[in-house]
Short mmCIF file of C-alpha atoms in Angstrom, two decimals:
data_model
loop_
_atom_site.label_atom_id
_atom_site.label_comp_id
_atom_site.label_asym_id
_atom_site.label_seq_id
_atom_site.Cartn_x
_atom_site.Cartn_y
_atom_site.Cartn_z
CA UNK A 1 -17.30 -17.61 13.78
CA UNK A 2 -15.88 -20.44 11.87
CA UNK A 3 -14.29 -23.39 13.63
CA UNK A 4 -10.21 -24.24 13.66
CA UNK A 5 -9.68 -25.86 10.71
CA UNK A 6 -5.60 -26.94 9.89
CA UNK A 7 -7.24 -27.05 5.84
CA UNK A 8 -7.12 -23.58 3.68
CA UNK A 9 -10.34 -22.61 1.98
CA UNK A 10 -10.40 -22.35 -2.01
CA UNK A 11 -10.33 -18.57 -1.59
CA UNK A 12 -7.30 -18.92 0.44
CA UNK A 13 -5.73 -21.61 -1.84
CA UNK A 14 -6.13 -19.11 -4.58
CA UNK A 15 -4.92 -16.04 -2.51
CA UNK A 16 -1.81 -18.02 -0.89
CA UNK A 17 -0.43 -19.25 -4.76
CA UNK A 18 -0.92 -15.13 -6.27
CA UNK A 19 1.29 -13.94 -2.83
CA UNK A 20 3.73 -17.41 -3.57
CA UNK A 21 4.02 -16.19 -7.73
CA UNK A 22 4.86 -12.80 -6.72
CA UNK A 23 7.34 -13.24 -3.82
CA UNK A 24 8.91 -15.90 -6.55
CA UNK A 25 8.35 -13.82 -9.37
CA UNK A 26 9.25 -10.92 -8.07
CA UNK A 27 10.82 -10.80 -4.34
CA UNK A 28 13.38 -13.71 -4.73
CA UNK A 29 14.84 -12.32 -7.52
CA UNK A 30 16.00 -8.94 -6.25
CA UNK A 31 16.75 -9.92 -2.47
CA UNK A 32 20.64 -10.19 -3.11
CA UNK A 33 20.24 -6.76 -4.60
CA UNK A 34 18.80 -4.94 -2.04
CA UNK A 35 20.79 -6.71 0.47
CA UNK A 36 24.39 -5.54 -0.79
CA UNK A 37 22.50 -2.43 -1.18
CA UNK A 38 21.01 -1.96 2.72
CA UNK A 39 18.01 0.40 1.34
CA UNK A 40 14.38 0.47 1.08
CA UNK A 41 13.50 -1.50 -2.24
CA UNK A 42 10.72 1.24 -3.12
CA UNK A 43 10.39 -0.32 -6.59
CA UNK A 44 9.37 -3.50 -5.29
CA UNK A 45 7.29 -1.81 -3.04
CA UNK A 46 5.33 -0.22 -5.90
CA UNK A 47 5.38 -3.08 -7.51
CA UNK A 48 3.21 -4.65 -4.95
CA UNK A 49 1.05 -1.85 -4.79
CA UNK A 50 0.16 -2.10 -8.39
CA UNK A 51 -0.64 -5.70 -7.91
CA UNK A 52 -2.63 -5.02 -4.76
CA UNK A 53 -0.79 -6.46 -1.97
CA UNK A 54 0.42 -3.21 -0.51
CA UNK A 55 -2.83 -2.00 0.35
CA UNK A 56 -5.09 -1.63 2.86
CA UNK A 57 -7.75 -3.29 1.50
CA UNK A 58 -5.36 -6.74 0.84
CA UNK A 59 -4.87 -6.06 4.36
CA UNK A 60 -7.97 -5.36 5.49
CA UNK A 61 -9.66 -8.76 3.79
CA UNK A 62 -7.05 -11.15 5.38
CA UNK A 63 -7.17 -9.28 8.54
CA UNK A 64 -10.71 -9.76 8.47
CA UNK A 65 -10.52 -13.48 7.32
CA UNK A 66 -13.45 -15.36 9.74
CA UNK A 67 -10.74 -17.94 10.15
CA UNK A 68 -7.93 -16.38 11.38
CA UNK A 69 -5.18 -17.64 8.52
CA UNK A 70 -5.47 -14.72 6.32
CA UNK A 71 -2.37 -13.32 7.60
CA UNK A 72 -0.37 -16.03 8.78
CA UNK A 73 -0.78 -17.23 5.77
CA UNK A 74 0.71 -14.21 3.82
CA UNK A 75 3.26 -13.30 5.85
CA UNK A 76 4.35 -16.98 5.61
CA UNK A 77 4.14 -16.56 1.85
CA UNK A 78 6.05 -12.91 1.44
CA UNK A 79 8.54 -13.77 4.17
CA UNK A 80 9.59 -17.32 1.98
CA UNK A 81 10.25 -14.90 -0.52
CA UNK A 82 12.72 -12.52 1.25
CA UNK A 83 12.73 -11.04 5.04
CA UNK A 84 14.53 -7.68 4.44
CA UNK A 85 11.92 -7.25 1.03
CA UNK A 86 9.08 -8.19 2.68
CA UNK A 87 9.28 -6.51 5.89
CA UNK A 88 9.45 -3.30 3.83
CA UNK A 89 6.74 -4.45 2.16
CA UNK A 90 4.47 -5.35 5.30
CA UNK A 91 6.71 -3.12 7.81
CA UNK A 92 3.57 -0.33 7.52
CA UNK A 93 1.21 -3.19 9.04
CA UNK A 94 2.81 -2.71 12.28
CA UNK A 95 1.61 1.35 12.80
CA UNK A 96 -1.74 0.59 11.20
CA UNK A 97 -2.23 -2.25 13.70
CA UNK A 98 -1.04 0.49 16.86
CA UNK A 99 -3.79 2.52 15.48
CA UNK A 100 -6.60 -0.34 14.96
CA UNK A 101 -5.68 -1.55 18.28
CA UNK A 102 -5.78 2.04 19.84
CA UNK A 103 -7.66 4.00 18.05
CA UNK A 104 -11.46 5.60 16.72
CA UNK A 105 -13.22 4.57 13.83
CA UNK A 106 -12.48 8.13 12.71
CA UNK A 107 -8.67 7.73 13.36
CA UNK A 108 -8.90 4.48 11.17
CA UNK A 109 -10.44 5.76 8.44
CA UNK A 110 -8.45 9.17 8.27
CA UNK A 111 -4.75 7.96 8.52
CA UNK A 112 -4.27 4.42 7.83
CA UNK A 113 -5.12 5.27 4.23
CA UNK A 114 -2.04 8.05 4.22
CA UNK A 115 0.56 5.19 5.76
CA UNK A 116 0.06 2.96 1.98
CA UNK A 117 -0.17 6.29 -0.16
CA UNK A 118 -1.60 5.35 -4.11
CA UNK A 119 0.37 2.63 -6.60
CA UNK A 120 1.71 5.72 -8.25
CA UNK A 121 2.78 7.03 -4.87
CA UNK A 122 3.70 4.90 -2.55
CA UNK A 123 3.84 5.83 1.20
CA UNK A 124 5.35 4.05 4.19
CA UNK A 125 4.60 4.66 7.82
CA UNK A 126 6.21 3.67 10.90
CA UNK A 127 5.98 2.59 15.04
CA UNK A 128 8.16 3.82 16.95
CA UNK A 129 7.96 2.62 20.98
CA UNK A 130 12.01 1.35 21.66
CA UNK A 131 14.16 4.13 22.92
CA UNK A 132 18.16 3.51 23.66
CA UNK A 133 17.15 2.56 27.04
CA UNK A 134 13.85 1.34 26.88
CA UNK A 135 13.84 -2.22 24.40
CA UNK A 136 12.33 -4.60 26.58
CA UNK A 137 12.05 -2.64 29.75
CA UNK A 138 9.69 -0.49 28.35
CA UNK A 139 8.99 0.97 32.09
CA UNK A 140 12.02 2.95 31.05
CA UNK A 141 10.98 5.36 28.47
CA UNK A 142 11.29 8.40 28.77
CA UNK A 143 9.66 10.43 25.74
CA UNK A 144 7.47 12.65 27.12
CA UNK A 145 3.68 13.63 25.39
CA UNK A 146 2.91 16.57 27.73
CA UNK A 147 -1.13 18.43 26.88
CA UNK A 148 -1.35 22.32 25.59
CA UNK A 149 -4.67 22.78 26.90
CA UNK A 150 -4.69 26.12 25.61
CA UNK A 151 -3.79 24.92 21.90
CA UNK A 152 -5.31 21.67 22.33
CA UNK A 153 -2.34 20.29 21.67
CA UNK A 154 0.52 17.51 22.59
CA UNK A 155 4.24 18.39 22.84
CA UNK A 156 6.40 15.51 22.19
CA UNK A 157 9.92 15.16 23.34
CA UNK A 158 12.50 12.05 23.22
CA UNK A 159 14.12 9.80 20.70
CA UNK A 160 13.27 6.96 19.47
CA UNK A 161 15.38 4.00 18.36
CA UNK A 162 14.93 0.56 15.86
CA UNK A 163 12.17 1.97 14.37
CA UNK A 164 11.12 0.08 10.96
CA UNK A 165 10.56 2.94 8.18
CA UNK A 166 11.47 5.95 10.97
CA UNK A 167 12.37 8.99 9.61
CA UNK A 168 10.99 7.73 5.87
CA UNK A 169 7.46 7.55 6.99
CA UNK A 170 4.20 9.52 5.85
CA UNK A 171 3.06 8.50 8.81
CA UNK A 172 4.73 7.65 12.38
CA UNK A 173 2.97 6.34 15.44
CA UNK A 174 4.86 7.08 19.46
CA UNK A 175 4.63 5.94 22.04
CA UNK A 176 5.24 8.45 25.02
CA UNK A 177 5.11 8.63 29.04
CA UNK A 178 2.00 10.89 29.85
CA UNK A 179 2.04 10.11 33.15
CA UNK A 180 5.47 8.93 34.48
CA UNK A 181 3.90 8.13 38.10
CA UNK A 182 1.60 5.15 36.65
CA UNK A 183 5.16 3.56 35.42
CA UNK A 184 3.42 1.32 31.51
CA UNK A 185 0.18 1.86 32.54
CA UNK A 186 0.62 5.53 32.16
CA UNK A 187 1.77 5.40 28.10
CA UNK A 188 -0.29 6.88 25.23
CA UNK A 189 0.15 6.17 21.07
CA UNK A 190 0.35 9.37 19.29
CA UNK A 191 -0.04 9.80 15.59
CA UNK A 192 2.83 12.36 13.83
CA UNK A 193 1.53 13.93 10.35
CA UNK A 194 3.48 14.24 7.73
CA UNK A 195 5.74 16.82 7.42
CA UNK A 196 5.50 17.95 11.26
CA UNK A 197 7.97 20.16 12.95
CA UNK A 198 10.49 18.85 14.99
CA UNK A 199 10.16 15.02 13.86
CA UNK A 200 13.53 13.58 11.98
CA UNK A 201 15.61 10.63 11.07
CA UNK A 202 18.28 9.80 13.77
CA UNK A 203 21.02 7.23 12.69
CA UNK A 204 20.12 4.98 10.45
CA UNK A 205 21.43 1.71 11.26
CA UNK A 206 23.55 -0.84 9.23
CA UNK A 207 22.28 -4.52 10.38
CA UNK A 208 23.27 -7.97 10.38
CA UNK A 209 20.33 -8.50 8.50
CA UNK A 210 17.15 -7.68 7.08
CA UNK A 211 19.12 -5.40 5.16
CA UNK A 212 16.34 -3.57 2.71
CA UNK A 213 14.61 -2.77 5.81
CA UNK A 214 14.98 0.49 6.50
CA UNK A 215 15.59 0.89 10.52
CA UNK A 216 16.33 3.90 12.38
CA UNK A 217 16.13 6.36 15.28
CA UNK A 218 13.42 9.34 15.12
CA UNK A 219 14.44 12.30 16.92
CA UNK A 220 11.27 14.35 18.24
CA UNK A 221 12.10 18.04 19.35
CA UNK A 222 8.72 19.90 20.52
CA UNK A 223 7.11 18.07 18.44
CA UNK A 224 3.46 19.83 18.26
CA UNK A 225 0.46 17.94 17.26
CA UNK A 226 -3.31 18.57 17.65
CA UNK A 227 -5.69 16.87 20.29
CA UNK A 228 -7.11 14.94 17.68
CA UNK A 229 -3.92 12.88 17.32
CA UNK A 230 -3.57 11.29 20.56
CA UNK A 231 -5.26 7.42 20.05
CA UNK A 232 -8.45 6.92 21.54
CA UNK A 233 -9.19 10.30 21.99
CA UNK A 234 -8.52 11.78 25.60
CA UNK A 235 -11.36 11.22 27.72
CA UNK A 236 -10.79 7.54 27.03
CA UNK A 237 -7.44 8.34 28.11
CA UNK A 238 -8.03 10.12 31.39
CA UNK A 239 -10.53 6.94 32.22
CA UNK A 240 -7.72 4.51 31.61
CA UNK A 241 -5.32 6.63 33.68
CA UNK A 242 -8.37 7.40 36.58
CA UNK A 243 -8.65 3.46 36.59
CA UNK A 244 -5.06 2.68 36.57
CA UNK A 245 -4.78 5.26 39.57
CA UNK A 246 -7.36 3.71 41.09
CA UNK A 247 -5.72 0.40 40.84
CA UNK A 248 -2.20 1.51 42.34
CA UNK A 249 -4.13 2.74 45.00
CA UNK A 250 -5.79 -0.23 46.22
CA UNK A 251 -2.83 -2.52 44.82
CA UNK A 252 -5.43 -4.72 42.18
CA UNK A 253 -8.14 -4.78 40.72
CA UNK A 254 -8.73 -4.43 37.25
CA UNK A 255 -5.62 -4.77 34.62
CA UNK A 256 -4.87 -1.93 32.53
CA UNK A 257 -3.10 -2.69 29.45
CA UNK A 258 0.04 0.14 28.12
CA UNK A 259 -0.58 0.87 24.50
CA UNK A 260 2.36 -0.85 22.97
CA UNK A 261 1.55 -3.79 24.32
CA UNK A 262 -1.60 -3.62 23.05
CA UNK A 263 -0.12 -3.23 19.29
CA UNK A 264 2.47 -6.00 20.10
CA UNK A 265 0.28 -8.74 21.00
CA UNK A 266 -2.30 -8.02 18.14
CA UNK A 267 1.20 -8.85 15.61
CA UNK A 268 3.02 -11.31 17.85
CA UNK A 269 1.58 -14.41 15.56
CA UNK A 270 1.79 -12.62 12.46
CA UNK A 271 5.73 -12.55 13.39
CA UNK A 272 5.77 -16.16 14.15
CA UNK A 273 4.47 -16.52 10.51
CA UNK A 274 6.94 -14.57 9.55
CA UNK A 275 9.42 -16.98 10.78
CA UNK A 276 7.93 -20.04 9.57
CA UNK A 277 8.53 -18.41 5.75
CA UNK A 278 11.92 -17.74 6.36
CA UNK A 279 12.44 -20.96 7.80
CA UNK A 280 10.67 -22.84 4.90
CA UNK A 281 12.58 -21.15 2.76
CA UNK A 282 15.63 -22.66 3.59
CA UNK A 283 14.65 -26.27 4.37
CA UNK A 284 13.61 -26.02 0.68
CA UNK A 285 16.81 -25.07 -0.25
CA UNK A 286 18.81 -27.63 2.06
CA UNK A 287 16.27 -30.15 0.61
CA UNK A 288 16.90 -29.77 -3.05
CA UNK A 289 20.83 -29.35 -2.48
CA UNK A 290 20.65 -32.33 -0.70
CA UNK A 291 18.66 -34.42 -3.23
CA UNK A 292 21.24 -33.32 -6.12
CA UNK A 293 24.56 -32.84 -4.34
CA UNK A 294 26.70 -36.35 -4.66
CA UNK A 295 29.43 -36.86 -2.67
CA UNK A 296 31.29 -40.57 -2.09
CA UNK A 297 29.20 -42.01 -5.22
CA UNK A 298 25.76 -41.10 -4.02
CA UNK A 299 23.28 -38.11 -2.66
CA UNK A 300 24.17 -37.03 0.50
CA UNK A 301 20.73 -36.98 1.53
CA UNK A 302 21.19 -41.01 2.03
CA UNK A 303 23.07 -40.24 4.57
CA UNK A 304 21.33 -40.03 8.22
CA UNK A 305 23.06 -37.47 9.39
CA UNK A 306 21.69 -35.16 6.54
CA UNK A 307 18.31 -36.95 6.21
CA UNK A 308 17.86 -36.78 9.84
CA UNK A 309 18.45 -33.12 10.15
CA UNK A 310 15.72 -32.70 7.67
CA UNK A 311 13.38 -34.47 8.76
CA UNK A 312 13.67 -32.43 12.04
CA UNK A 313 13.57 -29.18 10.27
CA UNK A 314 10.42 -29.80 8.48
CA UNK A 315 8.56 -31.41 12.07
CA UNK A 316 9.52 -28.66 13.35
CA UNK A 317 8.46 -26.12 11.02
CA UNK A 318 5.13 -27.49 10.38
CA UNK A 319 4.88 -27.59 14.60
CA UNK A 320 5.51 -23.64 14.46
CA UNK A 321 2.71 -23.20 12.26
CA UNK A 322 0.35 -25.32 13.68
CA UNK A 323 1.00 -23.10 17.21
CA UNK A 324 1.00 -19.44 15.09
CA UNK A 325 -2.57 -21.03 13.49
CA UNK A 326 -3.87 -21.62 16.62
CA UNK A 327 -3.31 -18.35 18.21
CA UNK A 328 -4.09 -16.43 15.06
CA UNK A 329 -7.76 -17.97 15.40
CA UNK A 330 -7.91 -17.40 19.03
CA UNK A 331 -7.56 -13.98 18.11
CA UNK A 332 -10.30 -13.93 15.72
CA UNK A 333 -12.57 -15.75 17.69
CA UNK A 334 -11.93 -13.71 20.41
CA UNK A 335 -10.85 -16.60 22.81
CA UNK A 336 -8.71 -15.35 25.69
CA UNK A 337 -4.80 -16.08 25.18
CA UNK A 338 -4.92 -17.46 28.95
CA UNK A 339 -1.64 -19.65 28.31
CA UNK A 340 0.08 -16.48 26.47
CA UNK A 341 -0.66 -18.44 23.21
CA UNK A 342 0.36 -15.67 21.14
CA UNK A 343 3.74 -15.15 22.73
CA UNK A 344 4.31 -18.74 22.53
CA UNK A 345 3.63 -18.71 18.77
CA UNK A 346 6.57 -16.00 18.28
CA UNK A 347 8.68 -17.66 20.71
CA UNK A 348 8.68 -21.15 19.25
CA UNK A 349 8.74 -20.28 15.30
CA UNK A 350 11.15 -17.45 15.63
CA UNK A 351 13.87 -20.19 17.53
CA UNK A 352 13.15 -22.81 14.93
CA UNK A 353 13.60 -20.14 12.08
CA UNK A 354 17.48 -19.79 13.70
CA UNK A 355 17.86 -23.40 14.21
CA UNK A 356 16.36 -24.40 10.97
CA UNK A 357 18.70 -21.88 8.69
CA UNK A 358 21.99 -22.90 10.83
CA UNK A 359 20.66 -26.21 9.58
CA UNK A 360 20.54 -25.17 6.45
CA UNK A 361 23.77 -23.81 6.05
CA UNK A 362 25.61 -26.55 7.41
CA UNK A 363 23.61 -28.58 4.86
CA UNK A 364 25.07 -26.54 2.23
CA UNK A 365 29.03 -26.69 3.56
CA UNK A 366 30.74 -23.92 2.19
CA UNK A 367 28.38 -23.55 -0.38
CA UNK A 368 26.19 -22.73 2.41
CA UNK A 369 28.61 -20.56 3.61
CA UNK A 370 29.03 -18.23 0.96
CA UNK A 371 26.64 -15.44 -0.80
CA UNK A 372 26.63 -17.54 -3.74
CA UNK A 373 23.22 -19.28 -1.90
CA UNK A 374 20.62 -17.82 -0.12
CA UNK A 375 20.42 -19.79 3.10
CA UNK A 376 23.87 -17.05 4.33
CA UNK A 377 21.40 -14.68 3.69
CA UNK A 378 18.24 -16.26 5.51
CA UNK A 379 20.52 -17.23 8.53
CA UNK A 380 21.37 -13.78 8.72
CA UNK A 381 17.77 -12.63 8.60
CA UNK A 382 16.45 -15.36 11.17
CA UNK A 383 17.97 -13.70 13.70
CA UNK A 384 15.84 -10.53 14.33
CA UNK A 385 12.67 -12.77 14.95
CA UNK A 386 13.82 -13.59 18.22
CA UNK A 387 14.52 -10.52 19.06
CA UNK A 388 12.15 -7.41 17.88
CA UNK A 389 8.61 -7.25 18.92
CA UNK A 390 9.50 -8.98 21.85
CA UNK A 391 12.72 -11.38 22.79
CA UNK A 392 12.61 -14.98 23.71
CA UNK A 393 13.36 -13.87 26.93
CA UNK A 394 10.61 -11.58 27.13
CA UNK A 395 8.17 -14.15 25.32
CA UNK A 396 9.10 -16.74 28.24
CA UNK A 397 8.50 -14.36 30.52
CA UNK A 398 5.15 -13.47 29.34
CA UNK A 399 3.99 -17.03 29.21
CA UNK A 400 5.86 -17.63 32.59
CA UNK A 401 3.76 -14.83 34.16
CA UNK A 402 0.45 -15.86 32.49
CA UNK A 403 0.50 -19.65 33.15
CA UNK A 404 1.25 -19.00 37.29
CA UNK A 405 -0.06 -16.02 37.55
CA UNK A 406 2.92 -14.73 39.89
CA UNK A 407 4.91 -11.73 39.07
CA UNK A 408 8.02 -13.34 37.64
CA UNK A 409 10.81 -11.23 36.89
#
């Protein structure tokens, strides 16, 4: 296992400036588009598959990266680019990690090549766990998975709501109650074919931003799908509900872990990294505007009150970094996030993404205020980091929980 190291390999160097040239190349250049637009940017999409980065091997080598930084660092890269672009771009990540995190080698192998499709034929696929009533309290869900034994089958039943790519998808991934008595311990991840009965696209929602993201509700109406479909396979399910049982019944022992959990704190980093890019993006911006902008006979980066802000942004983006690094190799190397050091990687760079792009824009004035620059456009996107895959509030409460070990609500 490699040791931390805050200094990017030549392999990395090299794989960091090809993502950089195409999110400049190619992202930057049609965010505005498919922002006015508010739809899925599918040639840009292909366009990355041609190159390679929508893949699953690209994927699967910086996933795999012995130091941890392979996908910090791209998401970093992509996200500088655009948010709404790139999270159609990487969006798919988010169901293949459900089904690494959840599922068999034979799962793996069959459907995460079917969420990324061919260059010619580009698929998406989607996770969908929030319901209208069930975003952070995820104890309150209420789509059902109930077992044909006779057909071998599962029966879904519910809707689902915010879900990145639902309804578009090749490929979705739920999350469903299969045993409402065991309250998150007693969830399941299914994978929905494509093209299956009873599965369809809800509203599709109109956002503040991350507009060429495509986010929506999927409606599931006896929604039938083989055995073979539920993650993990279902005698590893019927131990994890036998030992969750177990547990409630003796009030401890081991922990049992729900499965969407298990999918967000495998990505909770990789959204912190996510953050720093949009946040880098517009400290550049405020930087350069302030270097060249002249007002009362000079720069108004000679002025403290500019230069000062600045010089906070960029301490503290390189600080959110440093902490989605660190838990990104933890993960790796397999060392315990006893201080929730993953949650505290999304908490901290997603609420100095906000701050740093209100920054920005006040940088700009009302240049800053207008469509005419792109830090409108980045402030609008900073503020879904601090809210999917987890809210501050929730990220607080993890660490709270994890640092005292008391049941903090």
């Amino acid at each position: 296992m490699a040791e931390f190291t805050m200094e990017l390999n030549d392999d990395q160097k090299q794989v960091r400036d090809w993502i950089h040239g195409f999110a400049a190349d190619v992202i930057r250049p049609a965010a505005a588009e498919w922002d006015e637009r508010e739809e899925t940017p599918w040639p840009v999409i292909q366009e990355a598959a041609k190159v390679g980065i929508y893949s699953l091997d690209f994927y699967a080598q910086q996933f795999f990266d012995p130091t941890g930084l392979g996908i910090p660092m791209a998401m970093e890269e992509l996200f500088w680019g655009d948010a709404g672009i790139a999270l159609s771009i990487v969006g798919t990540g988010l169901a293949a990690i459900g089904v690494v995190a959840n599922g068999t080698e034979e799962q793996i192998g069959t459907w995460i090549p079917q969420m990324y499709g061919t260059p010619d034929d580009v698929k998406v696929a989607a996770f969908c766990s929030s319901e209208p009533d069930a975003g952070s309290d995820v104890g309150s869900m209420r789509t059902r998975a109930v077992y044909d034994q006779a057909k071998d089958e599962w029966v879904l039943n519910g809707t689902k709501t915010w879900a990145t790519n639902g309804g578009i998808a090749n490929v979705h991934i739920v999350v469903a109650v299969v045993d409402p008595e065991l309250g998150t311990k007693g969830h399941a991840s299914f994978i929905v074919p494509p093209n299956t009965p009873g599965l369809s696209q809800g509203q599709k929602f109109k956002k503040h931003g991350i507009r060429a993201s495509h986010t929506a509700e999927v409606v599931l109406e006896d929604v039938r799908i083989p055995g073979s479909c539920l993650l993990g396979g279902k005698e590893k399910l019927d131990e994890r509900l036998a030992r969750a049982r177990e547990r409630a019944r003796s009030g401890g022992g081991e922990r049992v872990k729900n499965a969407a959990m298990a999918t967000f704190e495998a990505s909770r980093p990789a959204v912190g990294a996510m953050a720093v890019g949009t946040a880098r993006a517009a400290y550049e911006v405020a930087l350069d505007y302030a270097r060249t902008r002249t007002q009362f006979g000079r720069p108004i980066i000679d002025n403290q009150g500019v230069a000062f802000q600045l010089a906070d942004m960029r301490t503290q983006i390189d600080a959110a970094r440093l902490l989605v690094w660190r838990a990104s190799w933890m993960a790796v190397a397999g060392r315990p996030f006893t201080s929730a050091e993953g949650s505290m990687s999304k908490l901290f760079a997603s609420e100095v993404a906000k701050k740093v792009t209100a920054q920005a824009v006040q940088i700009l004035g009302g240049n800053g205020f207008t469509r005419e620059y792109p830090v409108e456009r980045m402030h609008r996107d900073s503020a879904i980091y601090t809210i999917f895959e987890g809210t501050s509030e929730i990220q607080r409460l993890v660490i709270a929980r994890t640092i005292s070990d008391m049941p903090i609500r």
